[in-house]
Coordinates of C-alpha atoms in Angstrom, one line a residue:
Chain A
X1 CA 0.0 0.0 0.0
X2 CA 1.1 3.6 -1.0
X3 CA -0.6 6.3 0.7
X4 CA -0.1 10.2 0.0
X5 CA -1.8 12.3 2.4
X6 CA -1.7 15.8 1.9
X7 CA 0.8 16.4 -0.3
X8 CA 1.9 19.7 -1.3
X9 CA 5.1 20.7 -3.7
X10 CA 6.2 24.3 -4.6
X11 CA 8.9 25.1 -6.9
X12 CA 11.2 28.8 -6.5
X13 CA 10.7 30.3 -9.8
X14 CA 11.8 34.0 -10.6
X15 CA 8.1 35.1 -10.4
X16 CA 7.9 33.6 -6.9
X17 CA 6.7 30.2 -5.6
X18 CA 4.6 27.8 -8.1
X19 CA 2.6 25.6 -6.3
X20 CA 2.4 22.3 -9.0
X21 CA 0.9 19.7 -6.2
X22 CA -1.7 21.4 -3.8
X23 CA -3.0 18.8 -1.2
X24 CA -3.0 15.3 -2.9
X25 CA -4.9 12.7 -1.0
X26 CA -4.5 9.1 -2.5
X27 CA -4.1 5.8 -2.0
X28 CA -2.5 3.1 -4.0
X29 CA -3.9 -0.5 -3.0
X30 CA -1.9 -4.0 -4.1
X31 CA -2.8 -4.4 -7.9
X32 CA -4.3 -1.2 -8.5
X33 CA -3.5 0.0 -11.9
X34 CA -4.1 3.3 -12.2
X35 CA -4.3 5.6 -15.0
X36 CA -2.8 9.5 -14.8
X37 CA -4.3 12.2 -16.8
X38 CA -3.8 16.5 -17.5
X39 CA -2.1 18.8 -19.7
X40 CA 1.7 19.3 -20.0
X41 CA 3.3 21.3 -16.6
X42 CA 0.0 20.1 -14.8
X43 CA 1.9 18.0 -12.2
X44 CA 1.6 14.7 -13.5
X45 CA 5.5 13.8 -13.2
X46 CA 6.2 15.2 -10.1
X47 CA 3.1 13.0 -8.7
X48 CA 5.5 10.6 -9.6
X49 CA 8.5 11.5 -8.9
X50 CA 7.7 12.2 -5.4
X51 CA 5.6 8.8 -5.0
X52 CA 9.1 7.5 -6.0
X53 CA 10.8 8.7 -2.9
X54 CA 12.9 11.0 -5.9
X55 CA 12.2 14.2 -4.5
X56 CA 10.8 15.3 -1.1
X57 CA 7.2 16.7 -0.9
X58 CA 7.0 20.4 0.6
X59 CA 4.4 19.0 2.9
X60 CA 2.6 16.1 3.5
X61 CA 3.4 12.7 3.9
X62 CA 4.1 9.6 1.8
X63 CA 3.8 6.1 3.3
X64 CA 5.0 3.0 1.5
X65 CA 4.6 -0.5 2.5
X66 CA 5.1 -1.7 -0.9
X67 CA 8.7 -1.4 -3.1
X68 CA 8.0 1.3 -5.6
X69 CA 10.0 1.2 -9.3
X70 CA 11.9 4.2 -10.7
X71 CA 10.3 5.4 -13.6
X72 CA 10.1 2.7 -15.9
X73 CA 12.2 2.9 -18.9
X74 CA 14.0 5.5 -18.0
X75 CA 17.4 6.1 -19.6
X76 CA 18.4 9.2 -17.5
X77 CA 20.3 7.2 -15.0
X78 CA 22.6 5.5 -17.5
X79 CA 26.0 6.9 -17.8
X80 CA 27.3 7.5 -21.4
X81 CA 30.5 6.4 -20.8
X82 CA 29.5 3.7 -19.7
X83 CA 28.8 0.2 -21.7
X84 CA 25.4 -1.1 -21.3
X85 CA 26.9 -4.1 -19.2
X86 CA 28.6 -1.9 -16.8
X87 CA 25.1 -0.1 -16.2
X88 CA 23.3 -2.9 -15.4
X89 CA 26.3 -3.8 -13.1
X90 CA 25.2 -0.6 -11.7
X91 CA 22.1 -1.4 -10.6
X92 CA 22.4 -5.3 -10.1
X93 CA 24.6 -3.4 -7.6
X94 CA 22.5 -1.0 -5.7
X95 CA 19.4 -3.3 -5.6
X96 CA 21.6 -6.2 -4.4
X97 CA 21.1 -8.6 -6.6
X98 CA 22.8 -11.4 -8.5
X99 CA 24.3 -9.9 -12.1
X100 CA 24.6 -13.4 -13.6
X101 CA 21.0 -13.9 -13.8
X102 CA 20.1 -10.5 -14.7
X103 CA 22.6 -10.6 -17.7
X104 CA 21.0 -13.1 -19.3
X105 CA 17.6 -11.9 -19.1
X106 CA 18.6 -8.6 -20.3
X107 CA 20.7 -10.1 -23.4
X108 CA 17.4 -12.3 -24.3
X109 CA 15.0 -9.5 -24.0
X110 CA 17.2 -6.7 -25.2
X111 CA 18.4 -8.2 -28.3
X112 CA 21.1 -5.5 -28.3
X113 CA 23.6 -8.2 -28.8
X114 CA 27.1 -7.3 -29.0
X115 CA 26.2 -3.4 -28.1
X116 CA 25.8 -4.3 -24.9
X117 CA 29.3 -4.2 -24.6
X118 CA 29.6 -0.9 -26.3
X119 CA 29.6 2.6 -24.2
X120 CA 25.7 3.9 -24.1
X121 CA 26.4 7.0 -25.8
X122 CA 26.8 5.5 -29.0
X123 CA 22.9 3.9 -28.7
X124 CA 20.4 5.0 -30.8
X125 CA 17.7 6.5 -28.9
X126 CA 15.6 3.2 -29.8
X127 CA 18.2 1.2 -28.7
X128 CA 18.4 3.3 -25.1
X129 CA 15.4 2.6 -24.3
X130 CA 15.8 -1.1 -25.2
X131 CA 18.3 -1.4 -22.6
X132 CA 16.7 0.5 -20.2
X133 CA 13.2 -1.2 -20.5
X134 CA 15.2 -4.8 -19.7
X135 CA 16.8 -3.5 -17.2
X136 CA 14.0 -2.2 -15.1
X137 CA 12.1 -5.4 -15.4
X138 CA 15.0 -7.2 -13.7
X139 CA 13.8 -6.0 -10.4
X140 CA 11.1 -7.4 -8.7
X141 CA 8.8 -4.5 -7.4
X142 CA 5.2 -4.3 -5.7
X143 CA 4.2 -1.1 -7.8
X144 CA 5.5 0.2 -11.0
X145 CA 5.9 3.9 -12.2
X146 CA 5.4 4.2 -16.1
X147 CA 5.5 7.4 -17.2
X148 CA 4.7 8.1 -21.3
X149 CA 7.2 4.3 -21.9
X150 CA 5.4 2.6 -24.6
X151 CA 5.6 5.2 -27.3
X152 CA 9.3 4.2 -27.7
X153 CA 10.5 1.2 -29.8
X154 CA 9.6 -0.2 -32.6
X155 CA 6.3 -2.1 -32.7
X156 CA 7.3 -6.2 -32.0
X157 CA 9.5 -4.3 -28.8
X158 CA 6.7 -2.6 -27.7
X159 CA 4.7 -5.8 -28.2
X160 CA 7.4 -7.8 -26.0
X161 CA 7.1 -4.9 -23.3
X162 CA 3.3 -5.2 -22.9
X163 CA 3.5 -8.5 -22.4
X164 CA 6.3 -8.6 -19.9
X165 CA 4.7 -5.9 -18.1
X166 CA 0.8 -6.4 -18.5
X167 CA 0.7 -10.0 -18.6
X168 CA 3.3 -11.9 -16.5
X169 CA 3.0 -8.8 -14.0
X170 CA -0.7 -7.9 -14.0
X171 CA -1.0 -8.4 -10.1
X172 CA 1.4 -5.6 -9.6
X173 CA 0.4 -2.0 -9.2
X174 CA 0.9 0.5 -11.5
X175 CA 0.7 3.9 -12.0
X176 CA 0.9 5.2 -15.7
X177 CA 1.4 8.8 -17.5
X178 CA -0.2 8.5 -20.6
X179 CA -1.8 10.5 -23.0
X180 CA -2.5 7.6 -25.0
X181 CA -6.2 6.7 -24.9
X182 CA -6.0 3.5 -26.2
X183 CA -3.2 2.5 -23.7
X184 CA -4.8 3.5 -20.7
X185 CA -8.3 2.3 -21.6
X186 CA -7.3 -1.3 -21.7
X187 CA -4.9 -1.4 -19.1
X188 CA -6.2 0.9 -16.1
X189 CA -9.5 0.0 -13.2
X190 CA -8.5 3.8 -12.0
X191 CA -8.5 7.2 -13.3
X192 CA -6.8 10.6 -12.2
X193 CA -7.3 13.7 -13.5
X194 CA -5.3 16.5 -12.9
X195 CA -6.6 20.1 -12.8
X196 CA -4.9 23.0 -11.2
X197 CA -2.5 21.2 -9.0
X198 CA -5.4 19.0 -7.8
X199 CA -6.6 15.4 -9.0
X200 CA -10.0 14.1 -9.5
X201 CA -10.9 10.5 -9.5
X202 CA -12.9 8.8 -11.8
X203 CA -13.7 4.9 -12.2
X204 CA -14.9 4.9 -16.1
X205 CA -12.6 5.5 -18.9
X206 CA -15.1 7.2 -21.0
X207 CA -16.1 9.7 -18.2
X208 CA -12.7 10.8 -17.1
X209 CA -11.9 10.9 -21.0
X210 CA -14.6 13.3 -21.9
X211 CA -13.5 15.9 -18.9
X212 CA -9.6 15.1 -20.1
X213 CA -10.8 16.6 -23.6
X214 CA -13.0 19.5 -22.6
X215 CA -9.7 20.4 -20.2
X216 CA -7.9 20.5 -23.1
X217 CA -9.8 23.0 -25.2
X218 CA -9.6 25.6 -22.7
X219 CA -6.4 27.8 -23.3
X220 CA -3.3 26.7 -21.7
X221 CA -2.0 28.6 -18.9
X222 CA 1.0 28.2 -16.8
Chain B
X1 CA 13.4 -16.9 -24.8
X2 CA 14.5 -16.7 -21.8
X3 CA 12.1 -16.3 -18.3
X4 CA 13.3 -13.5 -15.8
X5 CA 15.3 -15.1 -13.3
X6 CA 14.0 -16.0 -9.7
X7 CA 13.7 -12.8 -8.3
X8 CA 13.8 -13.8 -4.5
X9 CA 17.1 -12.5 -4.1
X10 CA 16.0 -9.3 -3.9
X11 CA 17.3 -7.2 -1.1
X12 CA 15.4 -4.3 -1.7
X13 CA 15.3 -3.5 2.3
X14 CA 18.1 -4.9 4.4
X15 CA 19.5 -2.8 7.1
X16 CA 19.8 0.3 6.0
X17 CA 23.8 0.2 6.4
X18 CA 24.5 -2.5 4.3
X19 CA 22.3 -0.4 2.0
X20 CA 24.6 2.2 2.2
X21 CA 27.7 0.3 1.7
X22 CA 26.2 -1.2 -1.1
X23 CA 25.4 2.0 -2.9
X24 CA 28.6 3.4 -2.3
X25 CA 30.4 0.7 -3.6
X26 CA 28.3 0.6 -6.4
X27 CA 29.3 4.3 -7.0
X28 CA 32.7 4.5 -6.3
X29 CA 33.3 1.1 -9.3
X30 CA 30.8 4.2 -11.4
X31 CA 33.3 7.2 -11.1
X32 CA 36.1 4.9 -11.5
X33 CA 34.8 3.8 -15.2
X34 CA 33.6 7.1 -16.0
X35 CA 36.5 8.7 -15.0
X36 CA 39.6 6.6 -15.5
X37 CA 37.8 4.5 -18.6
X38 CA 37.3 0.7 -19.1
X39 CA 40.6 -0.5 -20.5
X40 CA 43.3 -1.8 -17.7
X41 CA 45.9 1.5 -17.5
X42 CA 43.0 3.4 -16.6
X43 CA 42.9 3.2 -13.0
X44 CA 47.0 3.8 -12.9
X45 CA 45.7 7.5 -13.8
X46 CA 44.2 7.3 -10.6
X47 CA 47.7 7.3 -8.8
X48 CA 49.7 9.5 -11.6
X49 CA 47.2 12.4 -11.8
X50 CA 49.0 13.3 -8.5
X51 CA 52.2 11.6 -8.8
X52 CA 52.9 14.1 -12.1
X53 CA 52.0 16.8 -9.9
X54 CA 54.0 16.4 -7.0
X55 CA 57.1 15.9 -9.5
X56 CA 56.6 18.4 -11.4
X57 CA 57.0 20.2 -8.1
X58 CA 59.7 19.0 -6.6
X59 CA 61.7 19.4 -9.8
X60 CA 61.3 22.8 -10.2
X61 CA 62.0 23.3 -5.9
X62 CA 65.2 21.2 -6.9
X63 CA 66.1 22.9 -9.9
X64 CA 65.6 26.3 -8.5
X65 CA 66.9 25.5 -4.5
X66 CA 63.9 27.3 -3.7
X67 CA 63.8 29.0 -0.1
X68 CA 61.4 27.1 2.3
X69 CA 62.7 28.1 5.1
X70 CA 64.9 25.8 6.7
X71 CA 67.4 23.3 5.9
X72 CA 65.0 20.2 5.4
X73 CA 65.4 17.8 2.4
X74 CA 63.7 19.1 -0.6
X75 CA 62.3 16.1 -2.4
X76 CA 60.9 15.1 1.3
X77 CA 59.7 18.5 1.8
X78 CA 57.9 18.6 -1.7
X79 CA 56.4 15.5 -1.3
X80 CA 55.1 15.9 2.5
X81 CA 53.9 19.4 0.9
X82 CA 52.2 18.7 -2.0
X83 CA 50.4 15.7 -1.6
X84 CA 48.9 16.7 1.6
X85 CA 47.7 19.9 -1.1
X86 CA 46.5 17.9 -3.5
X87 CA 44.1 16.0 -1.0
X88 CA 42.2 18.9 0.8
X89 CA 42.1 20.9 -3.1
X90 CA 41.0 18.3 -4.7
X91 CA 37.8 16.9 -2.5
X92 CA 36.3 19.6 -2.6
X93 CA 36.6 20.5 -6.4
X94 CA 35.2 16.6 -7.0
X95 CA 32.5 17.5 -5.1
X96 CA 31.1 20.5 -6.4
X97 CA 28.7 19.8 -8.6
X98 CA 28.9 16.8 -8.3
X99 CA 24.8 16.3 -7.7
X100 CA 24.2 18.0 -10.7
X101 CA 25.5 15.0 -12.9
X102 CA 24.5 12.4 -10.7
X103 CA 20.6 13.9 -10.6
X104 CA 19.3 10.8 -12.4
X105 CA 20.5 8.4 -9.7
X106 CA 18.6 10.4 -7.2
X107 CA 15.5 8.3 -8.7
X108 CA 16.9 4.8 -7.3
X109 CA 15.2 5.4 -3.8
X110 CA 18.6 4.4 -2.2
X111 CA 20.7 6.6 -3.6
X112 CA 20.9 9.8 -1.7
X113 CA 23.7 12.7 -2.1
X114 CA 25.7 12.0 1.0
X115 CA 26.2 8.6 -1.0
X116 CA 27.4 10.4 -4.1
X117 CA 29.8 12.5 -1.7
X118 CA 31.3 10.0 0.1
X119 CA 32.4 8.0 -3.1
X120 CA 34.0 10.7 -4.5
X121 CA 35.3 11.8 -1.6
X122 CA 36.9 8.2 -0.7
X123 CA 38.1 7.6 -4.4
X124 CA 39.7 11.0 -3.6
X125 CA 41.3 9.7 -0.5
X126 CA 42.6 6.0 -2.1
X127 CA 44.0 8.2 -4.8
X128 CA 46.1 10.3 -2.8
X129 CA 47.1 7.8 -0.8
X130 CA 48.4 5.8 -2.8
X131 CA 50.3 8.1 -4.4
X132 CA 51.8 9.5 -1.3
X133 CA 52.5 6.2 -0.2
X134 CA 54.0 5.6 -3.9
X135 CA 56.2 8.6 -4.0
X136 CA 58.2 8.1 -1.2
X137 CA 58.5 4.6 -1.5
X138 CA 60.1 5.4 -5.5
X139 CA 62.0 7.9 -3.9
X140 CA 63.4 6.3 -0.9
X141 CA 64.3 2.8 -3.1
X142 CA 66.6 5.8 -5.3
X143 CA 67.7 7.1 -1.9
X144 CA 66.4 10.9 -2.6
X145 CA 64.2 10.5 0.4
X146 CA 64.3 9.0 3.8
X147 CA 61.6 7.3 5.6
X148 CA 59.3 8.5 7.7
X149 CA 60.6 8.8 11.9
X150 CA 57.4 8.1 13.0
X151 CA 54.8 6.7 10.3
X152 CA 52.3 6.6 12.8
X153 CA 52.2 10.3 13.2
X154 CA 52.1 10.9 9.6
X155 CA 49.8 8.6 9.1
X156 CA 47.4 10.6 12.0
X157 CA 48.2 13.7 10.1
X158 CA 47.0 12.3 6.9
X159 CA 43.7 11.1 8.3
X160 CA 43.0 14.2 10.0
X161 CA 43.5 16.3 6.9
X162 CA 41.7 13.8 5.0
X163 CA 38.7 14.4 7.6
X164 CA 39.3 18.2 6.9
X165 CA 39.3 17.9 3.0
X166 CA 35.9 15.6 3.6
X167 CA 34.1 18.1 5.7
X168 CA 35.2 21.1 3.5
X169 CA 34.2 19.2 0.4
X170 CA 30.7 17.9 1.9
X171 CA 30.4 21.3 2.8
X172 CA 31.1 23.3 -0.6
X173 CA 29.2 20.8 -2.4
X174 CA 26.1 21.1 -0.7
X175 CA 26.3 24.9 -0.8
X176 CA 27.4 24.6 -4.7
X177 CA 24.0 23.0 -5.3
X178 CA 22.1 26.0 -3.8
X179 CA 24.6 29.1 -5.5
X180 CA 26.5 28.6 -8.8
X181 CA 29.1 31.4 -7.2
X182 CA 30.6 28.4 -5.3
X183 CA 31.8 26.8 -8.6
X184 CA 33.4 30.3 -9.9
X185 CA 34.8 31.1 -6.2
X186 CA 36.5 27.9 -5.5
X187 CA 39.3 28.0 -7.7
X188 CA 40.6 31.3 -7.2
X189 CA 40.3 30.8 -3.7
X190 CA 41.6 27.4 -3.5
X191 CA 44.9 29.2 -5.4
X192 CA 44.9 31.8 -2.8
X193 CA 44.8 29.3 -0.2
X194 CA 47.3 27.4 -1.6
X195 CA 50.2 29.6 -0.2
X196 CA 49.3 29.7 3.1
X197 CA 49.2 25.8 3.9
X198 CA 52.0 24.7 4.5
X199 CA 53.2 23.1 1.1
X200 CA 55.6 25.7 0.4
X201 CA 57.2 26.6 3.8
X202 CA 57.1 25.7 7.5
X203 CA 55.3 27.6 10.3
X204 CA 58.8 27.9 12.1
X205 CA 60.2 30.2 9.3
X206 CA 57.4 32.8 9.9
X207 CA 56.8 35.9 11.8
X208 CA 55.4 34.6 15.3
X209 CA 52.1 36.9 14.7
X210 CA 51.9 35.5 10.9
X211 CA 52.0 32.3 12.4
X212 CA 49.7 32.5 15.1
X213 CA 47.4 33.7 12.6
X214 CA 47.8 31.1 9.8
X215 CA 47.4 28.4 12.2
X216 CA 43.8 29.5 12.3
X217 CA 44.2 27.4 9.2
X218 CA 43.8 23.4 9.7
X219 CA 45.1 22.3 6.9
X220 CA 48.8 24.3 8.1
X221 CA 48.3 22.7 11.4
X222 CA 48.2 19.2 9.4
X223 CA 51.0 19.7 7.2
X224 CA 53.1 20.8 10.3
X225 CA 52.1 17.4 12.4
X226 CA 52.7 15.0 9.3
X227 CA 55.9 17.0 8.8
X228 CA 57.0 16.7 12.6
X229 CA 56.3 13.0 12.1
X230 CA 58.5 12.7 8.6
X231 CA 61.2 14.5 9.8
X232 CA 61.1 14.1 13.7
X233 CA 63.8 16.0 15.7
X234 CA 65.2 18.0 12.1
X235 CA 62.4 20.5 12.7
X236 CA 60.3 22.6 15.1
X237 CA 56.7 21.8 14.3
X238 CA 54.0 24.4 15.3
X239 CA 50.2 22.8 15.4
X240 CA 47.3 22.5 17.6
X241 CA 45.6 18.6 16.4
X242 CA 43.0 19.2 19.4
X243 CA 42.1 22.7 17.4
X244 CA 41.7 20.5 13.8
X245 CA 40.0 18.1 16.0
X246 CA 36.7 20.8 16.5
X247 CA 37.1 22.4 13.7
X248 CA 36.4 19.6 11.6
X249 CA 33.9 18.0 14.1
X250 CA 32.1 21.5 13.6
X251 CA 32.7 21.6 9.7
X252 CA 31.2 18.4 9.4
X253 CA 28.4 18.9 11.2
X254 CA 27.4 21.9 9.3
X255 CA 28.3 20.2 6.4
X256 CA 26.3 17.2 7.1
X257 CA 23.0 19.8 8.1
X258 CA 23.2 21.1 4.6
X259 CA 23.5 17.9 2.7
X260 CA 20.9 16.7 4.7
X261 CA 18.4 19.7 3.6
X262 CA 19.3 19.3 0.1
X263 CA 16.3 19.8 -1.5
X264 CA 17.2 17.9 -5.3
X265 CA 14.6 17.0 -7.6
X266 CA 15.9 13.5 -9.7
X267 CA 15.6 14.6 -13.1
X268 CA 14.5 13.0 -16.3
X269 CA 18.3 13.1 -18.3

């Protein structure tokens, strides 16, 4: 179980303090799969990022009695200069667990083949998030971030990836960024929509879909 | 294809110090690749990135009998000098910044930036070391150098400036995430510095009331004790260890505070 209670976040900018999350009650159960919706800047990563344990909220409090992924798919923590062997290394390191195993799983689901022994910063960006999408299904967690992942890759990947993710680890939670209608609609029992720093929940795809699109058509702001 | 692996080995919790160690290691083998690269002479960069230093230094002290007040060997003298230099300057200027390219980790729950600090800092501290240790053992075995009087004492020295260079780093690192002027300051003022600790002269060859006031310095008062214990009896040593001894308990308890309220958001790349 995750539960938020109360979160707020501000952010210092140079026309004073932004507040992006302004009291965000919500509880993540075992299994939930919940579905994240709003415009660009609305708040929808930082929900994240602070549900991750990545950043600190300003207020509030964030309990966790489940493991929670990093972002899924995420290819900012990989070092250029490093090969993608020595990556995984990396975090086969941090999370404690056995390389051996990992290695071969992430060769086999990959498919990078040799590149895996070459530095990441010669990767295409295709090919990043190849490695990184292996990678982060080598660890075993209760809930899984998944912020905007499936629009990289070419079509049998992302194929491989749904199944890896939304078949073999369907009784995991999930919490997914997406402004993909399709992808949510299939995969999500939970919706959250984000207006003005605050979220609204909705349990029917079509409902919290309609008031996503009417958001849309009023002018941005930030 | 192949099924992910049994996944029960996962030590996601543990206690939270083997945690740390873990993370650290894990950081430390990082910055070694990314720094020193992948193929085997690499990490001997690690040991001649000061060695070249510390020579260039002592040939030009040799070349030029340069005055350092008193009649001390001047490989020995060099050697004490610079390294000890190199250690305190160069902690700090890995750690500056040093959050700002590791911001991406931040998203791996258990990495936090006292981790990132402490490798660097400890890579740092191996590197000196062993090229301390290095140079006087080459020069000794061509008989420019003696060996220490009393390694033990040099060895206290080493740890205490070590402790120093650690808390000063942790310090300017945490601050260097908060104001960019740290990144422009510390140079200049690590040069200005420079002079005044101790690499270039001893305390005993000063003005008492320049001395008394340099010693405010900690990283003199170090140079001075590891010196006392290189040479022994050949010089007068001027220092006040108990005065490092607070200083750096207080520096690193600041230091720590600041780390501690780093307010870092992990970014996306």
């Amino acid at each position: 179980m995750i539960r938020l209670t109360g979160i707020t976040k501000q952010y210092a900018t140079k026309g004073g303090m932004r507040e992006i999350l302004k009291g965000i009650d919500l509880t993540i159960k075992p299994g939930d799969h919940v579905g994240i919706l709003g415009r660009n800047g609305a708040g929808k990563s930082t929900l994240v990022r602070v549900i991750g344990g990545a950043e600190p909220p300003s207020s509030g409090t964030v309990e966790r009695s489940m493991s929670v992924s990093w972002p899924l798919a995420f290819t900012g923590g990989f070092h250029s200069r490093l090969t993608g062997i020595d990556n995984l290394r990396f975090i086969c390191r941090i999370y404690g667990v056995n390389f051996d195993e990992r290695l071969a799983f992430v060769k086999d689901f990959s498919e990078l083949g040799s590149y895996l022994y070459e530095p990441v910063g010669v990767y295409s960006s295709g090919m990043r998030a190849r490695l990184a999408f292996a990678i982060s299904m080598t660890i075993d967690f209760d809930c899984y971030l998944i912020d905007e992942v499936m629009a990289v890759g070419d079509d049998s990947f992302r194929e491989r990836c749904k199944v890896e993710l939304f078949e073999k680890r369907k009784e995991k939670a999930m919490l997914i960024v997406s402004h993909s209608h399709r992808y949510l609609k299939g995969t999500c029992n939970r919706f959250l929509l984000f207006r003005d720093g605050a979220i609204t929940e909705y349990e029917d795809f079509e409902e919290v879909y309609a008031e996503y699109k009417l958001l849309l058509e009023e002018p941005q702001k930030f | 294809m192949a099924s992910n692996p049994s996944l029960n080995d996962t030590k996601l919790g543990g206690s939270s110090i083997n945690v740390q160690v873990r993370v650290i290691y894990a950081l430390l083998v990082r910055e070694l690749l990314t720094r020193y690269g992948r193929n085997n002479v690499g990490f001997v960069w690690l040991i001649l990135e000061p060695m070249l230093f510390t020579l260039t230094i002592t040939a030009i002290w040799t070349a030029t009998q340069s005055i350092h007040g008193s009649d001390l060997p001047i490989v020995a003298f060099a050697v004490t000098g610079y390294s000890a230099m190199m250690m305190w300057r160069n902690m700090p200027g890995r750690c500056i910044g040093a959050l700002t390219s590791n911001k991406p980790l931040l998203f791996h729950r258990q990495v936090r930036p006292l981790d990132v600090y402490v490798a660097r800092n400890f890579l740092e501290f191996i590197g000196s070391s062993v090229a301390f240790i290095f140079l006087i053992t080459a020069f000794w075995s061509v008989d420019w150098m003696k060996l220490p009087e009393d390694a033990l004492q040099v060895l206290g020295g080493w740890l205490m400036l070590a402790w120093f260079g650690m808390g000063l780093a942790l310090l300017l690192g945490a601050i260097s995430e908060r104001s960019e002027l740290v990144e422009k300051l510390w140079s200049p003022m690590s040069y200005l510095l420079f002079p005044f600790s101790g690499a270039a002269f001893i305390a005993d060859s000063l003005p008492e009331r320049v001395r008394e006031v340099l010693l405010y310095l900690p990283m003199l008062n170090c140079v001075e004790f590891i010196r006392e214990g290189y040479f022994g009896s050949m010089m007068k040593a001027h220092y006040d260890m108990a005065y490092v001894a607070i200083f750096n308990l207080c520096l690193t308890f600041v230091a720590l505070v600041l780390v501690r309220g780093l307010n870092v958001e992990a970014d996306y790349e």
